[in-house]
mmCIF file of C-alpha atoms in Angstrom:
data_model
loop_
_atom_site.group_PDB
_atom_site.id
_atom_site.type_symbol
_atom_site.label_atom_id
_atom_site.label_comp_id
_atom_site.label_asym_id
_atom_site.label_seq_id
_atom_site.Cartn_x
_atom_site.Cartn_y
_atom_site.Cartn_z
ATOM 1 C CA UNK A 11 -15.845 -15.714 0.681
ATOM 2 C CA UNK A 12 -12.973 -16.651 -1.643
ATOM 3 C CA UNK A 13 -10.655 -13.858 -2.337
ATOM 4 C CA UNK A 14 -9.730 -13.673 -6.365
ATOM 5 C CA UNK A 15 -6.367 -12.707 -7.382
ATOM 6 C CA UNK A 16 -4.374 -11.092 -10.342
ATOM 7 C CA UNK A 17 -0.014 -11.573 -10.830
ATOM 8 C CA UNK A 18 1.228 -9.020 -12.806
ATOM 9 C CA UNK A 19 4.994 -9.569 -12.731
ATOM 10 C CA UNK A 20 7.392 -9.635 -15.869
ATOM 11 C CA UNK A 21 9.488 -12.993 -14.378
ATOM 12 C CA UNK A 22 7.437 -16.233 -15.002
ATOM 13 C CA UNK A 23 8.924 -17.847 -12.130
ATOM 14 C CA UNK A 24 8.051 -15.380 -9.811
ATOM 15 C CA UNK A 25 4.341 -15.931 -10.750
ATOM 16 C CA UNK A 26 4.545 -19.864 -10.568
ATOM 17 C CA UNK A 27 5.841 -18.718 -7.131
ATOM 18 C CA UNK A 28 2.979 -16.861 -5.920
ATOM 19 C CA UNK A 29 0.386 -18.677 -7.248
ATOM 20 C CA UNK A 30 1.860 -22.187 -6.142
ATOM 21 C CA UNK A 31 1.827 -19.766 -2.407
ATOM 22 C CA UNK A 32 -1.455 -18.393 -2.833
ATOM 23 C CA UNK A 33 -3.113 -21.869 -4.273
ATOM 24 C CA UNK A 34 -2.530 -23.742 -0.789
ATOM 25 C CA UNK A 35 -5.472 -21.614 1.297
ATOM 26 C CA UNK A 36 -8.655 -22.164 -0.093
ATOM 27 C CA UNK A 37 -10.303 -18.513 0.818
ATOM 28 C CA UNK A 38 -7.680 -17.068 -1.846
ATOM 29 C CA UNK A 39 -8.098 -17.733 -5.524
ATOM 30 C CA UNK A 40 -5.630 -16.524 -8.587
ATOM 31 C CA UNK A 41 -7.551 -16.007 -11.218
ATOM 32 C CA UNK A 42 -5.146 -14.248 -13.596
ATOM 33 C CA UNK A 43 -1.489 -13.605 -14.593
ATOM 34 C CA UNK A 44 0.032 -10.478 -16.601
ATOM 35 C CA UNK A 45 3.802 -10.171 -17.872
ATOM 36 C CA UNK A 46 3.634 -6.377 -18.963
ATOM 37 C CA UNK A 47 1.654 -3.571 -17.603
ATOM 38 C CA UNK A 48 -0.765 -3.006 -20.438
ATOM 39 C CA UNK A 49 -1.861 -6.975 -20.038
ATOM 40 C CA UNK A 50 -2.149 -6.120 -15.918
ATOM 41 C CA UNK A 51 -4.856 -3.385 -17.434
ATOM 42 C CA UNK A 52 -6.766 -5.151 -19.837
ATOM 43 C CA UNK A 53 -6.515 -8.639 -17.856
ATOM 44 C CA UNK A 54 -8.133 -6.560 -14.615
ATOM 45 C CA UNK A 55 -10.653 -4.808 -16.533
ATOM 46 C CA UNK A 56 -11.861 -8.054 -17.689
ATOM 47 C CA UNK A 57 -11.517 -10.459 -14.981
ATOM 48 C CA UNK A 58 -12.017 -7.451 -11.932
ATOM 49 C CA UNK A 59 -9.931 -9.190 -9.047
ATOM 50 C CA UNK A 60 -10.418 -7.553 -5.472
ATOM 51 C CA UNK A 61 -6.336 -8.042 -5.465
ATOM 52 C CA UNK A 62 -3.733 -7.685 -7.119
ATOM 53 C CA UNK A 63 -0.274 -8.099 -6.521
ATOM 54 C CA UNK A 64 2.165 -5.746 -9.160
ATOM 55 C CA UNK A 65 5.609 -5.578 -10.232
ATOM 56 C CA UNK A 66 7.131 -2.021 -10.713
ATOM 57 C CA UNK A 67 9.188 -2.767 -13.200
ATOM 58 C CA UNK A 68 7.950 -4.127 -16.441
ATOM 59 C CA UNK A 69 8.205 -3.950 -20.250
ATOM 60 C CA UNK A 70 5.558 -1.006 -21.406
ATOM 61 C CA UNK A 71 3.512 0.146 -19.072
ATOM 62 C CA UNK A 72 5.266 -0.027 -15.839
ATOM 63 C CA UNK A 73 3.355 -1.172 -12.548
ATOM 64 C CA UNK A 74 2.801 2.775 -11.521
ATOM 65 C CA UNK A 75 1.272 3.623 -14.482
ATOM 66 C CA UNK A 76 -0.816 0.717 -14.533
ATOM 67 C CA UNK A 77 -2.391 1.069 -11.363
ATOM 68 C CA UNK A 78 -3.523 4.402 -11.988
ATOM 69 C CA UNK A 79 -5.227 2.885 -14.849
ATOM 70 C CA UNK A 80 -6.694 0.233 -13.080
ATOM 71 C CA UNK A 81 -8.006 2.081 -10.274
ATOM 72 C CA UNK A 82 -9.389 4.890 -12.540
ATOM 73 C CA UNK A 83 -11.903 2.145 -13.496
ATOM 74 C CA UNK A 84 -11.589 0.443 -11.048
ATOM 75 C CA UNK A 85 -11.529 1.649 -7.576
ATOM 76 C CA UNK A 86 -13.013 -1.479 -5.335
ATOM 77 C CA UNK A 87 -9.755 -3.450 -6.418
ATOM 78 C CA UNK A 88 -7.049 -3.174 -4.145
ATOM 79 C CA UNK A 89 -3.292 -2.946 -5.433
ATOM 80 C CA UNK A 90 -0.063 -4.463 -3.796
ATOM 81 C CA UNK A 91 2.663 -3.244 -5.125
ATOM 82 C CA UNK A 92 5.914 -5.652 -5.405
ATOM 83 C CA UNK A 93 9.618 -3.990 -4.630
ATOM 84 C CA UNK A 94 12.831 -5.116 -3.766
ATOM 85 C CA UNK A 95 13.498 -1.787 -1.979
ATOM 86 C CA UNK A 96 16.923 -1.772 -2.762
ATOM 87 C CA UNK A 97 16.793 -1.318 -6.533
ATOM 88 C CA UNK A 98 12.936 0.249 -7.045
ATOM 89 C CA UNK A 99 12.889 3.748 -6.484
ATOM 90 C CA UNK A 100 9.263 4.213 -7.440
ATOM 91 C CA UNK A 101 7.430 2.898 -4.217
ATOM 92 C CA UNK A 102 6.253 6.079 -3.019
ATOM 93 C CA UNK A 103 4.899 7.175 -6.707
ATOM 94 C CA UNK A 104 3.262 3.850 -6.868
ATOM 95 C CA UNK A 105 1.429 4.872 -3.001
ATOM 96 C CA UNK A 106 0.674 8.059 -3.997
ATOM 97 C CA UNK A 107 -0.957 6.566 -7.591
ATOM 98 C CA UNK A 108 -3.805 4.321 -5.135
ATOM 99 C CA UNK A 109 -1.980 1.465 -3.940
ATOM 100 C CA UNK A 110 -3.118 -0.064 -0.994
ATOM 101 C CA UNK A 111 0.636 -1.254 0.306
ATOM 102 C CA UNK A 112 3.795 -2.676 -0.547
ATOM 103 C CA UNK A 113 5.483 -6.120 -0.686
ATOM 104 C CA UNK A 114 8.859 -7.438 -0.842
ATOM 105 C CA UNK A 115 9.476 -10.525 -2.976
ATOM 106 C CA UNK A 116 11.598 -11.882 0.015
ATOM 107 C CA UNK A 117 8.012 -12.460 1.708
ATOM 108 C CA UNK A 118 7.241 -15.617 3.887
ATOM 109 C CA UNK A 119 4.174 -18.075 2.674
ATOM 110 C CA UNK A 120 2.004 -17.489 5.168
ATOM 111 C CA UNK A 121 2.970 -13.490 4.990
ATOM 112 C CA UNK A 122 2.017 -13.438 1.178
ATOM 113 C CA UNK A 123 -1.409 -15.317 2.162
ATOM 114 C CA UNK A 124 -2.071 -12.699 5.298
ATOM 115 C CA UNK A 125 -1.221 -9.606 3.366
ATOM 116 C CA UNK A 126 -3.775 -10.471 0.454
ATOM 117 C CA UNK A 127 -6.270 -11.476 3.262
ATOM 118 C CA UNK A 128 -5.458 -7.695 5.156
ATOM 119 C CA UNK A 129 -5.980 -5.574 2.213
ATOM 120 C CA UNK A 130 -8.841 -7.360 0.236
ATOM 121 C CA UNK A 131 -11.078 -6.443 3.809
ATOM 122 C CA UNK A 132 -10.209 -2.813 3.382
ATOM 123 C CA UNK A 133 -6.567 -2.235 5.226
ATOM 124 C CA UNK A 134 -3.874 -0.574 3.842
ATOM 125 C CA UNK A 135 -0.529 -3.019 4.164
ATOM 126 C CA UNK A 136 1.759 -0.663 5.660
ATOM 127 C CA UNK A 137 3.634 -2.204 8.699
ATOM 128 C CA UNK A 138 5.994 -0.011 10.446
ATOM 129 C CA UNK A 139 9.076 -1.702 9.698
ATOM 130 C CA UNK A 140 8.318 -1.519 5.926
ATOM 131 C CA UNK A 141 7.298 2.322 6.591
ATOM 132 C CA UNK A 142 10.311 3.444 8.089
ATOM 133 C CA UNK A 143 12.534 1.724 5.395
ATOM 134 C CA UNK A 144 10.115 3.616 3.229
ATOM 135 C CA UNK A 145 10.397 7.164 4.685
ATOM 136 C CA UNK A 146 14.028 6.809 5.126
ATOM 137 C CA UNK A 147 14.798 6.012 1.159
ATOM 138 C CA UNK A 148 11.551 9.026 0.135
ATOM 139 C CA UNK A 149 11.686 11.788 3.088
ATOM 140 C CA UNK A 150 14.602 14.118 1.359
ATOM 141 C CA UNK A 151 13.387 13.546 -2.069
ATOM 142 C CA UNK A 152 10.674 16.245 -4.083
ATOM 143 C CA UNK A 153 7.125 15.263 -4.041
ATOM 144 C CA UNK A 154 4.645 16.545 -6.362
ATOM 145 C CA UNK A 155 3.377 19.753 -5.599
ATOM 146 C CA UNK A 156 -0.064 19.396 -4.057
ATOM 147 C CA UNK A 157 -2.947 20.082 -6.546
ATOM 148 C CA UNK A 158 -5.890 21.162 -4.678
ATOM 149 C CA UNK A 159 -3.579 24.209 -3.119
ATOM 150 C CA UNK A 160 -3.998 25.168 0.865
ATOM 151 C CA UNK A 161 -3.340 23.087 3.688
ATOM 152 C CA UNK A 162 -5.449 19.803 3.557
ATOM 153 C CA UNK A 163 -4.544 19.195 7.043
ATOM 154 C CA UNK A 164 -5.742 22.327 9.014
ATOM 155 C CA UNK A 165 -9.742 20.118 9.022
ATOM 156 C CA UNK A 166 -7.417 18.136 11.270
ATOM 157 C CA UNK A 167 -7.779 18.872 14.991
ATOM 158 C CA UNK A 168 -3.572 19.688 16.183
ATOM 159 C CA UNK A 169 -4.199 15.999 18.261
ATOM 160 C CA UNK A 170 -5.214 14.380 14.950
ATOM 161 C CA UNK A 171 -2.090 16.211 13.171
ATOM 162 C CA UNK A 172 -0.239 14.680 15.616
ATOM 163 C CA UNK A 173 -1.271 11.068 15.252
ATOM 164 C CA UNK A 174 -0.595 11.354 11.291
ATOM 165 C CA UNK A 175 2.526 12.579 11.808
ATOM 166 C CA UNK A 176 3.247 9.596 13.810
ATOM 167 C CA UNK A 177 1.540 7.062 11.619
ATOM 168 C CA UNK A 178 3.946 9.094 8.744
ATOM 169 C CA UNK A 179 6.753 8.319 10.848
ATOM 170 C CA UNK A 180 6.168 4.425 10.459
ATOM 171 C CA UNK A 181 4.319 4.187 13.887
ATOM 172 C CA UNK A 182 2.093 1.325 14.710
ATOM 173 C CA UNK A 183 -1.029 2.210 16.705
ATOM 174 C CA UNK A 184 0.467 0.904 19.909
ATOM 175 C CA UNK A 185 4.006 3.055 19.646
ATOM 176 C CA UNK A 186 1.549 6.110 19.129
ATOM 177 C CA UNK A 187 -0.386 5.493 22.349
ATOM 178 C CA UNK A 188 2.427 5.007 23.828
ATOM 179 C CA UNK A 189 4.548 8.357 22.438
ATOM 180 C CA UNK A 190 1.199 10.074 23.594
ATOM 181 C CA UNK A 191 0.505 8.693 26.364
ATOM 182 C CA UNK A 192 -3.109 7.199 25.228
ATOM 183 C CA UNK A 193 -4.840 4.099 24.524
ATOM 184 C CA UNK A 194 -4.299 2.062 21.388
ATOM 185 C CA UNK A 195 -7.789 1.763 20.508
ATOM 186 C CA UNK A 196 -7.740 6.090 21.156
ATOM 187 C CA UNK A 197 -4.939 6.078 18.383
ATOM 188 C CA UNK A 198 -7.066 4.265 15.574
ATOM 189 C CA UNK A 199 -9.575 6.614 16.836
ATOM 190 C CA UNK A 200 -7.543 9.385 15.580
ATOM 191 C CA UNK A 201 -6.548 7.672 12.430
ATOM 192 C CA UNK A 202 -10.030 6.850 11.472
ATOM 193 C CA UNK A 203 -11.279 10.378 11.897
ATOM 194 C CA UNK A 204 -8.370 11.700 9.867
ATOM 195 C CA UNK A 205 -9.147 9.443 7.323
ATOM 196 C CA UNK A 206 -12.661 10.559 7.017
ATOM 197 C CA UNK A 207 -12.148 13.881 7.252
ATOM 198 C CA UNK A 208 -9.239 13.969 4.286
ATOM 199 C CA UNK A 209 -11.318 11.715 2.319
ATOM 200 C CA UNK A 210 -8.494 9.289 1.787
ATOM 201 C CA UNK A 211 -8.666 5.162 1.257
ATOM 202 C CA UNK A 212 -6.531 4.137 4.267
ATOM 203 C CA UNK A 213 -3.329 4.671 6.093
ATOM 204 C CA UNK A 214 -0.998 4.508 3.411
ATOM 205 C CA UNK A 215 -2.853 8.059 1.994
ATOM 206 C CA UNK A 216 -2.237 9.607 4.876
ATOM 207 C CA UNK A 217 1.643 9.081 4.588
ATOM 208 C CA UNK A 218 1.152 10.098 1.373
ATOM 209 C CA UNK A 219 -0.806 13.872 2.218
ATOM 210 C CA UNK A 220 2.016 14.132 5.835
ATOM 211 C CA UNK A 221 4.731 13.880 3.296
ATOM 212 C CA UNK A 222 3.104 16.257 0.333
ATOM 213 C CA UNK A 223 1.609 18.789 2.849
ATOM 214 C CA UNK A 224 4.989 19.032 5.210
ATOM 215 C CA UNK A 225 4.001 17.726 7.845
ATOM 216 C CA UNK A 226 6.943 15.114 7.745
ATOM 217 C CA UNK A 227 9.539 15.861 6.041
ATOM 218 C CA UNK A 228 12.653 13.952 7.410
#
């Protein structure tokens, strides 16, 4: 099954990049380019990719509001949000707005290829290096308050809690059996029930609800 593939990314180069990248497996196809946010929208609407890869930063409509868009009409297409970490300070608005994960334009080949394989099957790209830079640049800043009201966690059983807080923490499954002293498969156990029972996409939501509820918060 070939995977399609939308660029959205204001630097031309960067694009001839990635596609030259993504053109050399033959399960992964790019079917589209944008250079500003509102042509990321009306490019995915038309051509529906399962992924696409987005730049923050670009002229209009920036990459956070465009997702939202996207996945309002949207919601079997998975976004990957491209950072640079050091400079974007909007990676944990773009998570919290539906995307599936985060890249750094620094990215290897084969790790480009991989990380549009991993999330167009359903997984959220969140390793646990790229977490903890994550929660270490977002944990002392405001998050929106959360809408619903009450504590979205307390469906949680208090081991559950305690996986997400891990996971949260920039955890991999195995570090989590390990800090609890259970298996790894017990651990994404845990995860997956959490995941159902918040009604969230993947593990990248459930950073999102640890931070927003308190359950991390440094």
């Amino acid at each position: 099954m070939t995977i399609s593939v939308l660029l959205a990314d204001d630097q031309h180069l960067v694009r001839a990049g990635f596609r030259s990248l993504l053109r050399r497996d033959r399960d992964i196809t790019v079917v589209g380019e944008a250079a500003t946010g509102d042509e990321a929208v009306r490019t995915a609407r038309e051509l529906r990719p399962d992924v696409i890869l987005m730049d923050i930063r670009m002229p209009g409509l920036d990459g956070i509001a465009a997702t939202r868009e996207i996945l309002a009409s949207l919601p079997g297409t998975r976004v990957v949000i491209l950072t640079t970490f050091e400079t974007d300070e909007y990676v944990f608005a773009a998570l919290a707005a539906g995307a599936s994960g985060f890249l750094t334009k620094e990215i290897a080949p084969e790790g480009l290829r991989e990380a549009v394989r991993v999330v167009a099957r359903g997984d959220a790209l969140l390793s646990p290096s790229v977490t903890r830079r994550v929660v270490g640049e977002f944990a002392n800043r405001p998050v929106p308050a959360v809408a619903s009201g009450g504590d979205r966690l307390a469906v949680l059983t208090e081991r559950e809690r305690e996986v997400v807080r891990l996971v949260a923490r920039g955890l991999s499954n195995e570090e989590i059996a390990r800090e609890l002293f259970i298996s790894p498969l017990t651990a994404k156990t845990h995860i997956t029930r959490a995941i159902a029972k918040l009604g969230v996409r993947d593990r990248v939501q459930l950073v999102i609800i640890a931070f927003e509820d308190g359950l991390v918060s440094s």
